[in-house]
């Protein structure tokens, strides 16, 4: 599944989708002839208290952006009008294109604090310019995929559908979140544009307004069943038990032509209500009619429903997953790690960074992850290296051409390999171990000492 660009919103001035200071710094590097290669590292400083792991997501959009990045005449005219930039610099921008290399964890990889999700090796101005866009795309997709992973884990083998578009913060976020949800294990989305753009299965039922628009609920069910014989009927507009009994009455009227697949409940005590509704359906011989639940769901509510063995067959999850309500942001940063062949680092309290291009080595025992080692890229350690080159001199290499299906499959394998305490919904008693290699620690100490001389 590769994105279908004809369905995706685009902007002819995408190079301006950045903070002003990225452009002023680019001019400063250019004016001072600072064109040596730099390494910038994208990582999350600390996991939110409510998260034991994250799922890396956002690489596809970053690579597409890098392949197409250029400044249009209209964009250059706008920058000229700001009266901030030199004319010769703007002329140089007219032929700008990204010429660097990109190393990244494949999408769907489980990751932890301080581990680089992505590293860019490019002339320093080029790499600097990308900061805002890279964080923006990785942040929304990693955030929402990580939330959805928790929802999918809580649901187990029950179906989960994304209902989040209407309250997600904007069009781009709504599209990218739907992609991240699917990558993390959600089976379908109500977002039709996301379905068209990413080949994600789409799903939906009916609105309360259709029922309210009829003189009585029974007529509404009859009418909707004529239009969509195999639909799911919403039974809680007035009274869920009475609504379900009217579905049973409809089954009697239609006989062998009754094809309704399920009923949906969206209010009240979903867990308790589902037992009553299941009893009614089964007594009427409608054991094939599923019960689907929605309405203010999150992973904790779903886990409680599943553990109680309530007869709910699937969930529509919207706002709380869409905005990652319990952890609405990640402390994600994009920091310089090397310039002109020398390790660089930040040493301010609470915001220290590590120097050099890096690699993460993941060890496992009997199919379960046990430890990661954060090391310099030149090092070798036990375990599987997680970062791989996905772009060379501005062009994707084969590792950068994965499908969404491949990333989704990886995410499922990654989640299955996490220790039980890590994929628990509760904060882990002990964080997953990520150790820094001795060489990298020594390099950090050496560079820090040299900075104070």
XYZ file of C-alpha atoms in Angstrom:
453
model
C 0.000 0.000 0.000
C 1.697 3.149 -1.193
C 0.084 6.562 -0.774
C -2.064 7.607 -3.713
C -0.919 11.169 -4.263
C -3.989 12.129 -6.242
C -6.012 11.841 -3.026
C -3.573 13.669 -0.742
C -3.795 17.408 -0.075
C -0.705 19.140 -1.441
C 0.764 22.609 -1.247
C 2.885 24.098 -4.059
C 4.760 26.117 -1.451
C 5.569 23.220 0.908
C 9.132 24.518 1.350
C 7.584 27.346 3.388
C 6.064 24.857 5.824
C 8.758 25.656 8.337
C 9.659 28.104 11.075
C 11.213 31.365 9.947
C 14.389 30.731 11.895
C 15.120 27.597 9.853
C 15.408 29.857 6.807
C 17.424 32.569 8.554
C 19.840 29.913 9.782
C 20.071 28.454 6.303
C 21.098 31.885 5.012
C 23.585 32.271 7.856
C 25.213 28.921 7.050
C 25.271 29.834 3.355
C 26.701 33.307 3.967
C 29.482 31.862 6.128
C 30.314 29.091 3.650
C 29.368 26.415 6.179
C 28.513 23.561 3.856
C 30.164 20.572 5.554
C 28.063 17.548 6.399
C 26.184 17.490 9.678
C 24.276 14.759 11.490
C 20.928 15.688 13.010
C 19.140 13.184 15.222
C 15.383 12.945 15.841
C 14.398 11.393 19.170
C 12.040 11.652 22.140
C 13.758 12.856 25.307
C 11.379 11.221 27.775
C 8.377 8.979 27.343
C 5.111 10.323 28.747
C 4.290 8.833 32.134
C 1.420 6.954 30.521
C 3.625 5.261 27.895
C 6.014 2.335 28.194
C 6.946 2.367 24.503
C 6.344 4.192 21.237
C 5.860 3.028 17.645
C 7.995 4.879 15.097
C 5.801 6.350 12.374
C 6.121 9.193 9.863
C 9.061 8.152 7.695
C 7.056 7.778 4.472
C 5.904 11.399 4.514
C 9.366 12.700 5.346
C 10.961 10.813 2.462
C 8.289 12.016 0.034
C 8.859 15.595 1.187
C 12.633 15.318 0.769
C 12.289 13.936 -2.755
C 10.081 16.832 -3.812
C 11.511 19.716 -1.759
C 12.068 22.857 -3.807
C 11.252 26.565 -3.718
C 8.708 27.694 -6.295
C 8.855 31.174 -7.853
C 5.822 32.117 -5.763
C 7.546 30.968 -2.582
C 10.651 32.949 -3.461
C 8.534 36.033 -4.205
C 6.997 35.740 -0.754
C 10.409 35.462 0.907
C 11.596 38.444 -1.099
C 8.658 40.445 0.215
C 9.689 39.776 3.813
C 12.770 41.940 3.208
C 14.760 39.576 5.427
C 16.797 37.621 2.908
C 19.579 38.549 0.493
C 18.822 38.487 -3.230
C 21.810 36.247 -3.985
C 20.640 33.824 -1.291
C 17.151 33.690 -2.784
C 18.714 33.046 -6.188
C 20.623 30.147 -4.639
C 17.368 28.806 -3.152
C 15.808 28.734 -6.614
C 17.857 25.629 -7.440
C 17.716 24.083 -3.954
C 17.176 20.343 -3.579
C 17.948 17.896 -0.790
C 21.196 16.016 -1.432
C 21.702 14.183 1.848
C 21.410 10.698 3.326
C 18.737 9.453 5.718
C 18.949 6.633 8.245
C 15.841 5.564 10.119
C 14.079 2.931 12.161
C 11.547 1.282 9.856
C 7.984 2.365 10.507
C 6.245 0.202 13.079
C 9.414 -0.339 15.136
C 8.940 -0.152 18.907
C 11.216 2.515 20.335
C 12.117 4.188 23.607
C 13.444 7.422 25.068
C 16.619 8.895 23.539
C 16.728 6.368 20.706
C 17.028 8.040 17.283
C 13.979 7.387 15.154
C 15.717 9.083 12.255
C 19.101 10.651 11.506
C 19.861 12.956 8.598
C 23.372 13.327 7.205
C 23.590 16.318 4.877
C 25.214 19.722 4.424
C 24.345 21.514 7.636
C 22.017 24.091 6.107
C 20.013 21.447 4.273
C 19.689 19.311 7.378
C 18.752 22.307 9.525
C 15.980 23.406 7.178
C 14.155 20.100 7.711
C 13.730 20.348 11.478
C 10.202 21.719 11.657
C 8.675 19.482 9.000
C 10.385 16.331 10.276
C 9.222 16.882 13.848
C 5.724 17.835 12.707
C 5.193 14.669 10.671
C 6.916 12.221 12.987
C 5.263 13.716 16.050
C 1.626 13.354 14.984
C 2.124 9.910 13.497
C 4.282 8.432 16.258
C 1.944 9.906 18.881
C -1.242 8.521 17.353
C 0.220 5.162 16.314
C 1.497 4.656 19.861
C -1.916 5.467 21.326
C -3.658 3.170 18.849
C -1.265 0.346 19.696
C -2.509 0.493 23.282
C -6.114 0.420 22.100
C -5.435 -2.551 19.815
C -3.615 -4.421 22.581
C -6.543 -3.848 24.937
C -9.051 -5.062 22.336
C -7.162 -8.281 21.633
C -8.869 -10.165 18.820
C -11.886 -7.843 18.750
C -12.341 -5.425 15.870
C -11.398 -1.740 16.302
C -12.471 1.016 13.900
C -11.121 4.573 13.881
C -13.940 7.095 14.380
C -11.657 10.017 15.217
C -11.612 12.335 12.193
C -14.251 14.843 13.273
C -12.402 15.895 16.433
C -8.774 15.398 15.406
C -6.896 18.679 15.135
C -7.110 19.442 11.430
C -7.123 17.817 8.012
C -3.488 16.705 7.780
C -3.531 15.316 11.303
C -6.764 13.467 10.543
C -5.215 11.780 7.521
C -1.888 10.964 9.117
C -3.516 9.734 12.321
C -5.722 7.323 10.367
C -2.596 5.931 8.714
C -0.858 5.605 12.094
C -3.895 3.919 13.635
C -3.970 1.324 10.869
C -0.224 0.731 11.122
C -0.658 0.081 14.858
C -3.350 -2.554 14.424
C -6.700 -0.773 14.034
C -8.623 -2.642 11.347
C -10.505 0.135 9.556
C -11.315 3.841 9.520
C -14.419 5.958 8.995
C -12.151 8.476 7.186
C -12.961 7.994 3.506
C -10.096 10.157 2.219
C -7.602 8.166 4.304
C -9.101 4.997 2.869
C -8.636 6.302 -0.667
C -5.124 7.654 -0.039
C -3.677 4.688 1.833
C -5.884 1.707 0.835
C -7.129 1.424 4.418
C -10.458 -0.433 4.778
C -13.305 1.996 5.493
C -16.259 1.313 7.726
C -19.276 3.123 9.119
C -22.872 2.616 10.147
C -25.628 5.206 10.532
C -26.392 8.425 12.390
C -28.942 9.184 15.089
C -30.326 11.897 12.797
C -31.644 9.329 10.300
C -33.720 7.741 13.034
C -34.828 11.091 14.421
C -35.912 12.193 10.957
C -38.515 9.401 10.828
C -41.798 9.387 12.701
C -40.795 6.223 14.534
C -37.702 4.100 15.061
C -39.132 1.000 13.402
C -39.751 2.855 10.133
C -36.195 4.181 10.255
C -34.774 0.667 10.644
C -36.906 -0.629 7.781
C -35.823 2.204 5.505
C -32.135 1.879 6.280
C -32.203 -1.899 5.907
C -33.746 -1.459 2.448
C -30.896 0.871 1.477
C -28.128 -1.159 3.172
C -29.304 -4.719 3.868
C -26.067 -5.839 5.541
C -25.585 -2.803 7.753
C -25.191 -2.280 11.501
C -28.201 -0.532 13.064
C -27.795 2.096 15.772
C -30.198 1.150 18.568
C -29.592 3.716 21.315
C -31.191 6.876 19.904
C -34.039 6.556 22.429
C -33.772 3.329 24.424
C -31.247 0.608 23.593
C -33.339 -2.308 24.812
C -36.429 -1.158 22.941
C -34.324 -0.401 19.868
C -32.909 -3.919 19.922
C -36.392 -5.387 20.206
C -37.370 -3.448 17.094
C -34.409 -4.987 15.250
C -35.717 -8.385 16.371
C -39.170 -7.397 15.057
C -37.544 -6.413 11.748
C -35.925 -9.848 11.573
C -39.363 -11.409 11.949
C -40.762 -9.235 9.181
C -37.935 -9.940 6.729
C -37.459 -13.627 7.513
C -34.802 -15.158 5.261
C -34.099 -11.726 3.753
C -32.870 -10.337 7.083
C -29.153 -9.615 6.639
C -28.394 -7.086 9.390
C -24.854 -7.784 10.632
C -25.011 -6.056 13.974
C -26.311 -3.395 16.312
C -24.353 -0.443 17.684
C -24.640 1.073 21.142
C -23.125 4.468 21.828
C -24.236 5.417 25.361
C -25.093 4.195 28.853
C -23.133 1.472 30.661
C -21.880 -0.353 27.573
C -20.624 -3.357 29.470
C -23.807 -4.028 31.444
C -26.045 -3.141 28.520
C -24.313 -5.569 26.181
C -25.244 -8.553 28.360
C -28.935 -7.593 28.258
C -28.908 -7.004 24.511
C -27.067 -10.230 23.801
C -29.644 -12.137 25.807
C -32.463 -10.559 23.779
C -30.793 -11.308 20.457
C -29.907 -14.890 21.333
C -33.422 -15.611 22.627
C -34.723 -14.476 19.233
C -32.318 -16.774 17.403
C -30.161 -13.855 16.210
C -26.844 -15.091 17.518
C -25.251 -14.005 14.217
C -26.011 -10.332 14.967
C -22.954 -8.730 16.538
C -22.847 -5.962 19.131
C -20.625 -3.019 18.290
C -19.825 -0.307 20.861
C -18.698 3.301 20.561
C -18.809 6.465 22.655
C -15.925 7.917 24.711
C -13.868 4.735 24.483
C -10.182 4.416 25.272
C -7.851 1.518 25.995
C -8.771 1.371 29.691
C -12.518 1.151 29.053
C -11.948 -1.431 26.332
C -9.670 -3.498 28.550
C -12.324 -3.513 31.281
C -14.991 -4.618 28.789
C -12.813 -7.383 27.360
C -11.703 -8.671 30.765
C -15.325 -8.796 31.936
C -16.131 -11.022 28.932
C -18.902 -8.658 27.923
C -20.430 -9.803 24.606
C -19.163 -6.846 22.577
C -17.622 -7.840 19.260
C -16.002 -4.592 18.163
C -15.303 -0.996 19.057
C -15.477 2.369 17.315
C -12.860 4.568 18.952
C -12.823 8.276 18.268
C -11.783 11.366 20.193
C -9.679 9.890 22.968
C -7.553 7.937 20.508
C -7.585 10.715 17.911
C -6.106 13.357 20.192
C -4.158 10.915 22.413
C -6.015 12.482 25.307
C -3.867 11.140 28.155
C -0.560 12.019 26.463
C -1.275 14.690 23.807
C 2.342 15.443 22.962
C 5.803 13.884 22.888
C 9.010 15.611 23.951
C 10.362 15.086 20.434
C 13.453 17.006 19.322
C 15.828 17.227 16.349
C 19.367 17.975 17.472
C 22.826 18.404 15.942
C 25.077 15.422 16.729
C 28.025 16.031 14.397
C 29.433 18.702 12.109
C 32.461 18.581 9.812
C 33.409 15.175 11.182
C 33.377 16.235 14.832
C 30.889 15.132 17.465
C 28.674 17.948 18.749
C 26.417 17.990 21.766
C 24.196 20.097 23.964
C 24.968 20.101 27.693
C 22.240 22.259 29.253
C 20.585 20.706 32.315
C 17.797 18.309 31.422
C 18.447 18.682 27.708
C 21.766 16.943 27.240
C 22.379 15.194 23.926
C 24.823 12.563 22.704
C 27.354 13.157 19.908
C 27.915 11.408 16.578
C 25.756 9.465 14.193
C 24.204 6.595 16.108
C 22.839 3.087 15.874
C 20.543 1.081 18.154
C 21.172 -2.629 18.693
C 18.241 -4.706 20.003
C 18.794 -8.013 21.763
C 16.140 -10.664 22.225
C 15.821 -14.022 23.934
C 13.277 -16.642 22.948
C 11.380 -14.143 20.830
C 11.191 -11.435 23.501
C 13.127 -8.165 23.501
C 15.434 -7.833 26.496
C 17.709 -4.823 25.957
C 18.745 -2.065 23.551
C 22.200 -0.563 23.199
C 22.519 3.011 21.961
C 25.913 3.269 20.291
C 27.917 5.209 17.737
C 27.124 4.179 14.171
C 30.648 2.828 13.717
C 30.310 0.382 16.610
C 29.240 -3.253 16.615
C 27.257 -4.785 19.472
C 25.162 -7.888 20.064
C 21.672 -7.680 18.694
C 19.900 -6.437 15.591
C 20.748 -2.934 14.296
C 17.517 -0.948 14.046
C 18.457 2.058 11.906
C 19.006 1.452 8.209
C 19.774 3.720 5.292
C 16.613 4.712 3.459
C 17.898 7.585 1.288
C 21.212 8.283 -0.454
C 22.038 11.685 -1.927
C 18.398 12.701 -1.912
C 17.089 9.526 -3.554
C 15.339 6.655 -1.841
C 17.072 3.323 -1.700
C 15.167 0.028 -1.562
C 14.817 0.094 2.236
C 12.930 3.374 1.904
C 10.212 1.917 -0.307
C 8.178 -0.095 2.164
C 4.418 -0.458 1.927
C 1.999 0.342 4.724
C 1.159 -3.356 4.897
C 4.801 -4.185 5.608
C 4.958 -1.542 8.323
C 1.700 -2.797 9.848
C 2.983 -6.380 9.908
C 6.198 -5.189 11.558
C 4.255 -3.336 14.233
C 2.327 -6.475 15.129
C 5.543 -8.474 15.415
C 7.154 -5.738 17.506
C 4.233 -5.538 19.914
C 4.225 -9.312 20.313
C 7.938 -9.287 21.189
C 7.727 -6.610 23.894
C 7.967 -7.850 27.474
C 4.569 -8.130 29.150
C 5.246 -5.284 31.565
C 6.140 -2.990 28.639
C 2.956 -3.480 26.629
C 0.842 -3.322 29.784
C -1.466 -0.306 29.926
C -0.140 0.524 33.377
C 3.242 2.224 33.829
C 5.936 -0.448 33.841
C 7.524 -1.140 37.209
C 10.886 -0.916 35.464
C 11.541 0.843 32.172
C 12.712 -1.233 29.231
C 16.523 -1.194 29.448
C 18.323 1.076 26.998
C 22.016 1.332 27.775
C 24.497 3.752 26.254
C 27.679 2.167 24.945
C 30.912 2.789 26.802
C 32.462 4.394 23.724
C 29.592 6.835 23.305
C 29.700 7.762 26.987
C 33.446 8.332 26.759
C 33.044 10.467 23.653
C 30.384 12.563 25.359
C 32.629 13.082 28.383
C 35.606 13.975 26.178
C 33.678 16.500 24.097
C 32.074 18.040 27.165
C 35.480 18.433 28.830
C 36.907 20.043 25.693
C 34.029 22.520 25.600
C 34.904 23.819 29.085
C 38.605 24.300 28.424
